[in-house]
PDB file of C-alpha atoms and ligand atoms in Angstrom:
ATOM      1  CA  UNK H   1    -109.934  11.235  -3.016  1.00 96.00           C
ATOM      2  CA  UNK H   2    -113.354  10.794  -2.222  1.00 98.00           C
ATOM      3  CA  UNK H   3    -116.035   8.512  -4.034  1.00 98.00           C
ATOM      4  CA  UNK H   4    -119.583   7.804  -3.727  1.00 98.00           C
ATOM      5  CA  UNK H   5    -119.751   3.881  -2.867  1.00 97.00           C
ATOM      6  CA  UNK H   6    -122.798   2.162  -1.935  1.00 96.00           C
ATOM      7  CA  UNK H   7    -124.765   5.108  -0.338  1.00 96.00           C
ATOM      8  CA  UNK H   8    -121.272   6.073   1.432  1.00 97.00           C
ATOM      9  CA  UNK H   9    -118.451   8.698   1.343  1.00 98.00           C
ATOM     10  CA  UNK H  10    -115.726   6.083   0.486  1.00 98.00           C
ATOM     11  CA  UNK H  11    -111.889   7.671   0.916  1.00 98.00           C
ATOM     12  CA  UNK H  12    -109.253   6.378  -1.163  1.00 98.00           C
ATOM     13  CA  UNK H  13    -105.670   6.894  -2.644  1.00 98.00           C
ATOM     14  CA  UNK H  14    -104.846   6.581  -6.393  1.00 98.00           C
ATOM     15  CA  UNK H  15    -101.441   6.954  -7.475  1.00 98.00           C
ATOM     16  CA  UNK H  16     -99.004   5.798 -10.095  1.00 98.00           C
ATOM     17  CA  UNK H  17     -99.770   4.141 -13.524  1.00 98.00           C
ATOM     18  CA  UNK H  18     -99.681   0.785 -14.685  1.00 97.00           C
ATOM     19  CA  UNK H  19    -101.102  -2.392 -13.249  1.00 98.00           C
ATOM     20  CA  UNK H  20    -103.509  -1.486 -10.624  1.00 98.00           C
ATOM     21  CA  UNK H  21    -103.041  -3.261  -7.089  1.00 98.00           C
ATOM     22  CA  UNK H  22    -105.297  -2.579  -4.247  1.00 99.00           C
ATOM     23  CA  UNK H  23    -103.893  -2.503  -1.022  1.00 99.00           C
ATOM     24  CA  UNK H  24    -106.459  -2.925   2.008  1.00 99.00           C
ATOM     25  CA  UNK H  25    -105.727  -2.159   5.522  1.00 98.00           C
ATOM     26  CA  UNK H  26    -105.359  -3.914   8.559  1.00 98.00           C
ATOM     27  CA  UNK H  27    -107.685  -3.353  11.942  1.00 98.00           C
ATOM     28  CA  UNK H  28    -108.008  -0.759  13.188  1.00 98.00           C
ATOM     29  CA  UNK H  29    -105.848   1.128  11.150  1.00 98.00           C
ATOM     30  CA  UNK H  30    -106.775   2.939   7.993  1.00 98.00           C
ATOM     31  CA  UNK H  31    -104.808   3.548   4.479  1.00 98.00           C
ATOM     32  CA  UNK H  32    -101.834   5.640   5.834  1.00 98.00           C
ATOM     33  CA  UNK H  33    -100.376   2.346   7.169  1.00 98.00           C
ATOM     34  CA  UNK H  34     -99.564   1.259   3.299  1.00 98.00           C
ATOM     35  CA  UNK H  35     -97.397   4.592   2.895  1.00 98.00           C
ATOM     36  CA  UNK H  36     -94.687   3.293   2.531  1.00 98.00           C
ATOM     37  CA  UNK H  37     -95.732   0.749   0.111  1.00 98.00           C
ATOM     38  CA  UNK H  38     -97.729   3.525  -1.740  1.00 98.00           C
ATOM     39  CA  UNK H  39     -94.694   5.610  -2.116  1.00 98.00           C
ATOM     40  CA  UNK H  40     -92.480   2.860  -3.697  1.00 98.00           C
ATOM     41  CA  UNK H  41     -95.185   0.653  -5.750  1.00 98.00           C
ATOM     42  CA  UNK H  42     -96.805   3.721  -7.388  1.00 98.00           C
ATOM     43  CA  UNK H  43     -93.503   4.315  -9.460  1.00 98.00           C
ATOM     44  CA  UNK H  44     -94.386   1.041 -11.391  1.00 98.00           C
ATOM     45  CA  UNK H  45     -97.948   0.490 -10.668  1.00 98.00           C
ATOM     46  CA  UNK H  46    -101.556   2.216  -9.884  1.00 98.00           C
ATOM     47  CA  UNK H  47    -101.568   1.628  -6.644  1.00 98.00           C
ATOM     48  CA  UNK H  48    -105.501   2.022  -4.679  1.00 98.00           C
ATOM     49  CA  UNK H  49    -105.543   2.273  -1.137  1.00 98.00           C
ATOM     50  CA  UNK H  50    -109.035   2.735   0.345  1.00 98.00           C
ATOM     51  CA  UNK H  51    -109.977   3.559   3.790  1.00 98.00           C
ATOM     52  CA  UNK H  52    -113.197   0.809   4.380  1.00 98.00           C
ATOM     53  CA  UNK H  53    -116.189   1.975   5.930  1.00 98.00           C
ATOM     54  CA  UNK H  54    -115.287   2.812   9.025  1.00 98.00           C
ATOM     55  CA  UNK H  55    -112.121   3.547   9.091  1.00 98.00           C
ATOM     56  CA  UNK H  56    -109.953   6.533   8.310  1.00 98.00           C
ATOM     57  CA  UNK H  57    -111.760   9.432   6.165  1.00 98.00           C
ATOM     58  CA  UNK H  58    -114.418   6.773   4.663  1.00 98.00           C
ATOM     59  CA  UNK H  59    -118.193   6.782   6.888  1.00 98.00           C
ATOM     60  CA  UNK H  60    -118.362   5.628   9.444  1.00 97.00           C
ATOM     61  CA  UNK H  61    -122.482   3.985   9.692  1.00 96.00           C
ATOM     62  CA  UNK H  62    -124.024   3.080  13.228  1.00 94.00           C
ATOM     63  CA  UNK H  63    -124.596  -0.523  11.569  1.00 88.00           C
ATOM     64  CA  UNK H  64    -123.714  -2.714  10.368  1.00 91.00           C
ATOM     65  CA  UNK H  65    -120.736  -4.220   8.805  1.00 97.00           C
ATOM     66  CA  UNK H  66    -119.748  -7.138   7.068  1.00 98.00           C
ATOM     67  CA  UNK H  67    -116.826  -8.784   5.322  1.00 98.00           C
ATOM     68  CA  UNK H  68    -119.116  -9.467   2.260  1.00 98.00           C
ATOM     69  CA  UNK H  69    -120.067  -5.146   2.299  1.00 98.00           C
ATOM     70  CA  UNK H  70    -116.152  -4.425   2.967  1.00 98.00           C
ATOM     71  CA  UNK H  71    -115.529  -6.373  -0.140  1.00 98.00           C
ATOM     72  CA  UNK H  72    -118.517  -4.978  -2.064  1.00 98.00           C
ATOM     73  CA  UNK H  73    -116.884  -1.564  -1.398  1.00 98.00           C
ATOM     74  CA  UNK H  74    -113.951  -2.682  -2.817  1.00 98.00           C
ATOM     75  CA  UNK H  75    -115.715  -4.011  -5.712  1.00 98.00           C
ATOM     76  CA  UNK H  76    -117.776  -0.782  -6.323  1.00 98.00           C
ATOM     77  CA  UNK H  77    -114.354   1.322  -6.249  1.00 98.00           C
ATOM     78  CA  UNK H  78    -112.778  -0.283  -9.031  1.00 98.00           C
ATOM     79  CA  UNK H  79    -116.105   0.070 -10.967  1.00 98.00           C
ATOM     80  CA  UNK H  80    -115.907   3.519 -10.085  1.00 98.00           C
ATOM     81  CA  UNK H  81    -112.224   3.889 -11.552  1.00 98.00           C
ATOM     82  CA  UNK H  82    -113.300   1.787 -14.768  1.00 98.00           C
ATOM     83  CA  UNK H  83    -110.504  -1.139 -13.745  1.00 98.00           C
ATOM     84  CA  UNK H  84    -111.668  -4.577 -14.765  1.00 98.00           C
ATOM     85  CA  UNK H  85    -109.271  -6.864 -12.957  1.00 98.00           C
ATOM     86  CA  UNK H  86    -106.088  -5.672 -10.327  1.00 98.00           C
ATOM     87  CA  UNK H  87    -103.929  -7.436  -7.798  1.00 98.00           C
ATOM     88  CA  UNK H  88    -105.340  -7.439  -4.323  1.00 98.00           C
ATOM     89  CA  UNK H  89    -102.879  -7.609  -1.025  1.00 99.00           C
ATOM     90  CA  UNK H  90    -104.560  -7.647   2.127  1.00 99.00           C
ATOM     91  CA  UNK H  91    -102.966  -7.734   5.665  1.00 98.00           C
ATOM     92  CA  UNK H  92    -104.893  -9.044   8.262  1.00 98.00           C
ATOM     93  CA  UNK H  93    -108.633  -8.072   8.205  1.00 98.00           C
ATOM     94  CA  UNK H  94    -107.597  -6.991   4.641  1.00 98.00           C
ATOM     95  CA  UNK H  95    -106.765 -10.298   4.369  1.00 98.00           C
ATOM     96  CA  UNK H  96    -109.743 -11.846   5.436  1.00 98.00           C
ATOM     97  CA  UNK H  97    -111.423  -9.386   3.221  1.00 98.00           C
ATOM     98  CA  UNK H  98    -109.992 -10.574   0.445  1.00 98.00           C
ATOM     99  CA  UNK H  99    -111.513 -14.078   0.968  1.00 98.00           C
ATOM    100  CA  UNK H 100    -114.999 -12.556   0.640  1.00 98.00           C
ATOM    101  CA  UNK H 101    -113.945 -10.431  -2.441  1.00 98.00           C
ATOM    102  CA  UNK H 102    -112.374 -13.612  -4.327  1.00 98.00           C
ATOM    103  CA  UNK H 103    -115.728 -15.439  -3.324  1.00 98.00           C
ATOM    104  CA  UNK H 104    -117.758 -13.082  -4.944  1.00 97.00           C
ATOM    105  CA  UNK H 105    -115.450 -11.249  -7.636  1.00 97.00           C
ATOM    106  CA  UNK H 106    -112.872 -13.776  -8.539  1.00 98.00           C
ATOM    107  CA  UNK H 107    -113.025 -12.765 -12.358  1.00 97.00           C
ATOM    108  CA  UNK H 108    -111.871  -9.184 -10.623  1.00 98.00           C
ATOM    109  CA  UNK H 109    -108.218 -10.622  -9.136  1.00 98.00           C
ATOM    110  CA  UNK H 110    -105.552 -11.247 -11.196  1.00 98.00           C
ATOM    111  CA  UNK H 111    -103.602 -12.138  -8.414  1.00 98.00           C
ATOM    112  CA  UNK H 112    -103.607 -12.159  -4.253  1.00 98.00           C
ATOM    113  CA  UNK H 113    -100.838 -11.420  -1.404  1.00 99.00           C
ATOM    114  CA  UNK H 114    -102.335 -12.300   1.881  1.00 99.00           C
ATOM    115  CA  UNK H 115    -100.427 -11.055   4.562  1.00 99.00           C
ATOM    116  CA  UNK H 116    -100.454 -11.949   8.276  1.00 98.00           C
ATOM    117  CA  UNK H 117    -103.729 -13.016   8.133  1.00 98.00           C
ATOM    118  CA  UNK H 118    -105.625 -16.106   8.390  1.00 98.00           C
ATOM    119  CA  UNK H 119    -107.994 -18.513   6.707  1.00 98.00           C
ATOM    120  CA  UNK H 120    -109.543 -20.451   9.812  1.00 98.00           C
ATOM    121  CA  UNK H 121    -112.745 -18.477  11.373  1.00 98.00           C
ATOM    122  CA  UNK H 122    -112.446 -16.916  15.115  1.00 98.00           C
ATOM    123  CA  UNK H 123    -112.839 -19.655  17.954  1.00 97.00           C
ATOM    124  CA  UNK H 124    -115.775 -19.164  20.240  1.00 97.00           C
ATOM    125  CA  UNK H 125    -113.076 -17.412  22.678  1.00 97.00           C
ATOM    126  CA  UNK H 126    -111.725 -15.655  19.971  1.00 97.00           C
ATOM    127  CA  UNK H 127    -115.444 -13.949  19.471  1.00 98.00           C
ATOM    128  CA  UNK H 128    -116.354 -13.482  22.842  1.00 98.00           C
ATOM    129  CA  UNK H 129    -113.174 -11.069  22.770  1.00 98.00           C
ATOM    130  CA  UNK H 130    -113.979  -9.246  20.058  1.00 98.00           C
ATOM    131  CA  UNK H 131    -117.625  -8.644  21.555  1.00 98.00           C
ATOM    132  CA  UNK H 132    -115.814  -7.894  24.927  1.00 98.00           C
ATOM    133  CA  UNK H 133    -113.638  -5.403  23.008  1.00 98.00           C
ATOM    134  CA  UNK H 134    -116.665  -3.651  20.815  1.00 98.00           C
ATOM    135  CA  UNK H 135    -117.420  -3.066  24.721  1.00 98.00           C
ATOM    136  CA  UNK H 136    -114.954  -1.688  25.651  1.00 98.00           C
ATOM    137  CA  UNK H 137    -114.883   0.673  22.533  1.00 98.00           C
ATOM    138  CA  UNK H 138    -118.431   2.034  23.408  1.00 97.00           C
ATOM    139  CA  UNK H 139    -117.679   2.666  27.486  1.00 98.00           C
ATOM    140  CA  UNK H 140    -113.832   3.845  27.290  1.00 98.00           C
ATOM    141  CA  UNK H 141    -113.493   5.111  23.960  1.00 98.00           C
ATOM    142  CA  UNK H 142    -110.730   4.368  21.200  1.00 98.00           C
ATOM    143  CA  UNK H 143    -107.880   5.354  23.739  1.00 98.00           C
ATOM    144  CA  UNK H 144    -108.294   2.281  25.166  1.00 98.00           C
ATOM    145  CA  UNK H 145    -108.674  -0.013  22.361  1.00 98.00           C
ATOM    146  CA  UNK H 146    -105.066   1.725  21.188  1.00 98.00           C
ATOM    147  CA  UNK H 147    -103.784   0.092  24.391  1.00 98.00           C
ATOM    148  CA  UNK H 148    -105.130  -3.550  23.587  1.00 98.00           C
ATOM    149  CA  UNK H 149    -104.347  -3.242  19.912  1.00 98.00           C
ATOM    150  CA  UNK H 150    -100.407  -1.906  19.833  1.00 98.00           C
ATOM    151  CA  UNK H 151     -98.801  -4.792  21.990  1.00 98.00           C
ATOM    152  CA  UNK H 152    -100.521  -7.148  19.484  1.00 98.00           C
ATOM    153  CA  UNK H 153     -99.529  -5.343  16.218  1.00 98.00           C
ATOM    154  CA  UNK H 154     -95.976  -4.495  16.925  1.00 98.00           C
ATOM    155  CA  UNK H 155     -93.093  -7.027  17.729  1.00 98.00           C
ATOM    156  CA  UNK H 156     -91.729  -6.283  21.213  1.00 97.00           C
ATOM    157  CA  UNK H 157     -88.896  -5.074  19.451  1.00 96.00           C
ATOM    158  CA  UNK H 158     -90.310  -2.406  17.547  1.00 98.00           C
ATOM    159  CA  UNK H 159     -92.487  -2.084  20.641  1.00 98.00           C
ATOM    160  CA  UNK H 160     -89.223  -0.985  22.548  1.00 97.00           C
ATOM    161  CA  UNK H 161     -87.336   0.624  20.116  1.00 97.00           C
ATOM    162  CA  UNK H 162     -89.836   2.080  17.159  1.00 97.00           C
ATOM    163  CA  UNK H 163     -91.012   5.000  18.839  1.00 98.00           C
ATOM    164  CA  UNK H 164     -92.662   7.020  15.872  1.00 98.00           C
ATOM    165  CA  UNK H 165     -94.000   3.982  14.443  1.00 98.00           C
ATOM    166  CA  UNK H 166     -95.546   3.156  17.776  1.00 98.00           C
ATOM    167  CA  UNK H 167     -97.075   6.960  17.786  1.00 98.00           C
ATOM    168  CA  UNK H 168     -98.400   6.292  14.368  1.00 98.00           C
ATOM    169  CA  UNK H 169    -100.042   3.082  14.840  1.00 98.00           C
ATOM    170  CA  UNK H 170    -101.521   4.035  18.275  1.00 98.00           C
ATOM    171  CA  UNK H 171    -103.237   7.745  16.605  1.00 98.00           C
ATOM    172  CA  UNK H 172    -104.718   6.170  13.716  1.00 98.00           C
ATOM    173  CA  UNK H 173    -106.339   3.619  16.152  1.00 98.00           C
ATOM    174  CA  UNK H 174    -107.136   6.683  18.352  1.00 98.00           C
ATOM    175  CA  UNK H 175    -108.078   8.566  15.137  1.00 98.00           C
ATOM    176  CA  UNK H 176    -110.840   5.885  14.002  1.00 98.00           C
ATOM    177  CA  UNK H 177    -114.822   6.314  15.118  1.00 98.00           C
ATOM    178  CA  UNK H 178    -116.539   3.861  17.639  1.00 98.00           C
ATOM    179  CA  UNK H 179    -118.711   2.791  14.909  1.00 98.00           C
ATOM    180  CA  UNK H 180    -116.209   1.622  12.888  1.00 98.00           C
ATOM    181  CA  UNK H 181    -114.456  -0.174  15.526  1.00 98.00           C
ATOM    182  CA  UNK H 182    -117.438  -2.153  16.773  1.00 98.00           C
ATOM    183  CA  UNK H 183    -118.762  -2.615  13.626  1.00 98.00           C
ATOM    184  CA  UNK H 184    -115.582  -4.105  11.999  1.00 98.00           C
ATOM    185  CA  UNK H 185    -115.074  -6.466  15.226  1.00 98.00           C
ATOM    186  CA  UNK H 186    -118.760  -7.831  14.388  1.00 98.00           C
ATOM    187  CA  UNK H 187    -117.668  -8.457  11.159  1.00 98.00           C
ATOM    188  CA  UNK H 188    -114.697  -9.911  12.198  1.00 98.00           C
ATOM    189  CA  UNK H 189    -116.622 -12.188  14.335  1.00 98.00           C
ATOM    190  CA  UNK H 190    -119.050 -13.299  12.009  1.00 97.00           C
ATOM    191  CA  UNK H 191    -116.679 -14.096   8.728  1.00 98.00           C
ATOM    192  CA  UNK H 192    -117.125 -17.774   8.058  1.00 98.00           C
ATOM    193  CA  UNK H 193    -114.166 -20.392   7.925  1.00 98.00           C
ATOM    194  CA  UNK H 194    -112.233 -19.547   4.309  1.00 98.00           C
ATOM    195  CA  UNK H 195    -109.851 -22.941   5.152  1.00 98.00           C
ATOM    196  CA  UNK H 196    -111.910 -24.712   2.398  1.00 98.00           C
ATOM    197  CA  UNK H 197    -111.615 -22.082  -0.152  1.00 98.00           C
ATOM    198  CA  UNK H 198    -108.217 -22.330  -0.357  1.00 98.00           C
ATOM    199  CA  UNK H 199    -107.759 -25.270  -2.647  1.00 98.00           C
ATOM    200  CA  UNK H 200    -110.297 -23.763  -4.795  1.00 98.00           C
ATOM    201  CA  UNK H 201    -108.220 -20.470  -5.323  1.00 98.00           C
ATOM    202  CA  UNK H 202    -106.676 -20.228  -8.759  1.00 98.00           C
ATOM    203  CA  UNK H 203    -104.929 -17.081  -9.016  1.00 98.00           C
ATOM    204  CA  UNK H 204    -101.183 -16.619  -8.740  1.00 98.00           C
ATOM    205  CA  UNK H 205    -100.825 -15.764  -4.751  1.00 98.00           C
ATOM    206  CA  UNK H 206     -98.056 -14.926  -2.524  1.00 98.00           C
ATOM    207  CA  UNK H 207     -98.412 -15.427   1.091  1.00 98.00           C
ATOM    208  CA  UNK H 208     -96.274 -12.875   4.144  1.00 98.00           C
ATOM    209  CA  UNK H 209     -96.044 -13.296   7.430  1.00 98.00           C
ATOM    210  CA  UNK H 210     -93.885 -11.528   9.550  1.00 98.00           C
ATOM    211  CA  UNK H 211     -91.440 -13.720  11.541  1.00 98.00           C
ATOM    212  CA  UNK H 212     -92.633 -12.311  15.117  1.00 98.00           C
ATOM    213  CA  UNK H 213     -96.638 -11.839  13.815  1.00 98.00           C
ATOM    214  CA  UNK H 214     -98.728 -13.047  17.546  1.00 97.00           C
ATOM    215  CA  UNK H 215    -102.260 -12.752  15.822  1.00 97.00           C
ATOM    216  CA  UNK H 216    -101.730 -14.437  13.050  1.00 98.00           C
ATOM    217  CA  UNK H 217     -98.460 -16.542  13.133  1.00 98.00           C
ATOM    218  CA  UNK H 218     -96.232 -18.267  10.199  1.00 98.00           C
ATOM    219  CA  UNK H 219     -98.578 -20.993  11.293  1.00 98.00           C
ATOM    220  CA  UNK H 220    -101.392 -19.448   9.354  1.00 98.00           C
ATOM    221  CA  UNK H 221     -99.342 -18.452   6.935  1.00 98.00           C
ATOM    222  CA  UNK H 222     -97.891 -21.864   6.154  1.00 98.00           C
ATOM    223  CA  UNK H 223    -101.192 -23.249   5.913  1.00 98.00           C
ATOM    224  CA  UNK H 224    -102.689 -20.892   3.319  1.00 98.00           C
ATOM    225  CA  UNK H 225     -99.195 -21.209   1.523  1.00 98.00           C
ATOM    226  CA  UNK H 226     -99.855 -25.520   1.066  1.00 98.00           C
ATOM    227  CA  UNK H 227    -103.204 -25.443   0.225  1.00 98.00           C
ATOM    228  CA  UNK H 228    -103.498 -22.466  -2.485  1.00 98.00           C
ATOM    229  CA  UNK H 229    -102.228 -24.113  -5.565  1.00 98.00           C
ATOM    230  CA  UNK H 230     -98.855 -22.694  -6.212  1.00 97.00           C
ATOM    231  CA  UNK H 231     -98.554 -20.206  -3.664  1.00 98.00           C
ATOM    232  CA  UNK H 232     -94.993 -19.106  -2.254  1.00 98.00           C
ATOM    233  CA  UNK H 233     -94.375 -18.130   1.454  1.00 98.00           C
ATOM    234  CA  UNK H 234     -92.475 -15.442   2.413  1.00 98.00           C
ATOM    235  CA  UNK H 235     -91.384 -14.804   6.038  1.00 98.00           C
ATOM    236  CA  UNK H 236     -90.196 -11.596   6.915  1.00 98.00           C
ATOM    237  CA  UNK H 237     -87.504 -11.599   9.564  1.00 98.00           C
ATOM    238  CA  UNK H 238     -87.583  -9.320  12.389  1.00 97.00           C
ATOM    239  CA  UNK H 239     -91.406  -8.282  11.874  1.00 98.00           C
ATOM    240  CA  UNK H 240     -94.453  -8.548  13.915  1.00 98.00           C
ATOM    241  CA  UNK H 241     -98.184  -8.248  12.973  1.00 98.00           C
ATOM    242  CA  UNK H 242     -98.022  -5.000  10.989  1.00 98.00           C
ATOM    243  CA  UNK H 243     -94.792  -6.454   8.715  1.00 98.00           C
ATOM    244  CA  UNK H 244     -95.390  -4.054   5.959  1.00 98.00           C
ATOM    245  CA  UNK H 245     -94.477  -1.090   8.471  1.00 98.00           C
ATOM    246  CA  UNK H 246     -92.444  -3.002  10.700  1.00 98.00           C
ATOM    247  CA  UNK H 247     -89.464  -4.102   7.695  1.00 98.00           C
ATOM    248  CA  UNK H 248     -91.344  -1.753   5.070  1.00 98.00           C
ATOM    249  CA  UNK H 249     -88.173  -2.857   2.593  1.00 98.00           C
ATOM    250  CA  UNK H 250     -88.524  -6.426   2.755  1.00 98.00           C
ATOM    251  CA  UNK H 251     -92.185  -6.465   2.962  1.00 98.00           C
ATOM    252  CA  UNK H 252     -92.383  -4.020  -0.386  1.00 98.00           C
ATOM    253  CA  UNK H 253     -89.485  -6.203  -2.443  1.00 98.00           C
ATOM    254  CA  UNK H 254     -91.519  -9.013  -1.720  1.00 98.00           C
ATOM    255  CA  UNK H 255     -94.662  -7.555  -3.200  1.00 98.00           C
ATOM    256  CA  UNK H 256     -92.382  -6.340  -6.282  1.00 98.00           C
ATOM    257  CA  UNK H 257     -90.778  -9.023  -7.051  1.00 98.00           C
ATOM    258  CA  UNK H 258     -94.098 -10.806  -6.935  1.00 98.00           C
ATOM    259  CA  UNK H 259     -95.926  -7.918  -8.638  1.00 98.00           C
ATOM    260  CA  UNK H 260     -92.575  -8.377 -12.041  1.00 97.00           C
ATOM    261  CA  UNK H 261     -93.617 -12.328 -11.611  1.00 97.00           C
ATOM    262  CA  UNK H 262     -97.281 -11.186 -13.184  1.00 97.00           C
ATOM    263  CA  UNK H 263     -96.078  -8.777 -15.659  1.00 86.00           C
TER     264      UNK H 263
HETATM  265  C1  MLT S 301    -105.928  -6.915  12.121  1.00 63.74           C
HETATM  266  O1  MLT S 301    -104.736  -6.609  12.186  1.00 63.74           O
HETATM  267  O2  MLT S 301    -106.622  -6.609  11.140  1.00 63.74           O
HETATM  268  C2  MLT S 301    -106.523  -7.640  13.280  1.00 63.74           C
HETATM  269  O3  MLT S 301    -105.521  -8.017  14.181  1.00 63.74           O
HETATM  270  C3  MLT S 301    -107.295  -8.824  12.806  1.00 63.74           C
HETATM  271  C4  MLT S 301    -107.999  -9.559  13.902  1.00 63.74           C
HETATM  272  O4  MLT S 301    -108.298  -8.971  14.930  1.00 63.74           O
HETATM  273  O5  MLT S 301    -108.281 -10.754  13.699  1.00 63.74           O
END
């Protein structure tokens, strides 16, 4: 489905009925990666899956991007479908989108999963790399960033032994616009330390990580999980970055069983 969202085309998926949860995507991927969630939440729930700006079959604008417009987007689309409140889950930059959203639409969440993501803001080396990878995006083209970006969102494991899911997570990198890619790492760059909004979060909120995650470790997770008021942890075994793909079972039961805990 396609919507008009702040000036832009704005792609998105809208299936089942019930509770609406929004599921937003992880860099640089784009809404297919939630499939399998998609496929097994929508029995129960309306399940939303947008592509952001940038990404997938949303526009993708020269410039610029921000956290704060990612999460406007997001706000816009459920203004656009008439719902009033819904359960966000973010992995990753999803994640760290939904820190923006819940700063400026908390009355919108009724509840949060952050998944392998993080609170803390990128070091100075941490930015330097993503401006070293926008880069790289411009003068070699998204082939390349496929090659940086796999080894860090799969486990060695699936890395070695995953072959379609590999092929999957590599084309929808290939698949996404220069644009996008630069303009999300900006973003990315720029987002401002969420650590102290944490204790200030009031919403139920479950916490993944994905035992083998490199960017974003149980570390990360851990933390988020002490300081949000009531938040559980859940550590999927045998999963890297992209845990909702990687152990698509345990990453889903852990979203439904949170998902029943609301009802
Ligand atoms: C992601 O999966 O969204 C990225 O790894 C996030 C990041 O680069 O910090």
């Amino acid at each position: 489905m396609i919507a008009k969202i702040n000036g832009l085309n704005f792609a998105y998926t809208d299936q089942g009925q019930g509770m609406p949860v929004v599921l937003l995507h992880a860099f640089p991927q784009n809404r297919t990666m939630w499939e399998p969630q998609v496929r097994a939440l929508s029995k129960t729930h309306r399940i939303i899956a947008p592509d952001f700006r940038g990404f997938g079959e949303s526009d993708a604008p020269l410039w610029r991007y921000t956290l704060d417009q990612f999460a406007d987007d997001v706000a816009g689309l459920l203004d656009h479908l008439a719902i009033k409140q819904a359960v966000l889950v973010g992995l990753s930059m999803g994640g760290y989108t939904l820190f923006a959203f819940y700063r400026k639409h908390a009355g919108r969440v009724k509840g949060l999963v952050l998944a392998d993501t993080r609170a803390q803001a990128d070091t100075e080396e941490g930015r330097a790399g993503r401006f070293a990878m926008a880069q790289t995006a411009y003068t070699k083209g998204a082939g390349a960033i496929a090659e940086i970006m796999v080894p860090k969102l799969l486990s060695p494991v699936a890395l070695q032994s995953k072959s379609k899911l590999v092929g999957q997570v590599r084309a929808a990198i290939e698949q996404t616009q220069i644009s996008g890619i630069a303009g999300a790492l900006m973003a990315m760059a720029e987002r401002p330390d969420s650590v102290p909004l944490l204790s200030r979060i009031a919403c139920p909120t479950l916490v993944i990580t994905g035992e083998l995650d490199g960017p974003t470790p149980p570390a990360d997770g851990q933390l988020m999980a002490e300081r949000i008021s009531g938040a559980c942890l859940e550590i999927i075994p045998q999963a890297g970055h992209l845990s909702n793909l990687e152990q698509p079972e345990a990453f889903t039961g852990a979203v439904e069983s949170f998902l029943n805990s609301l009802a």
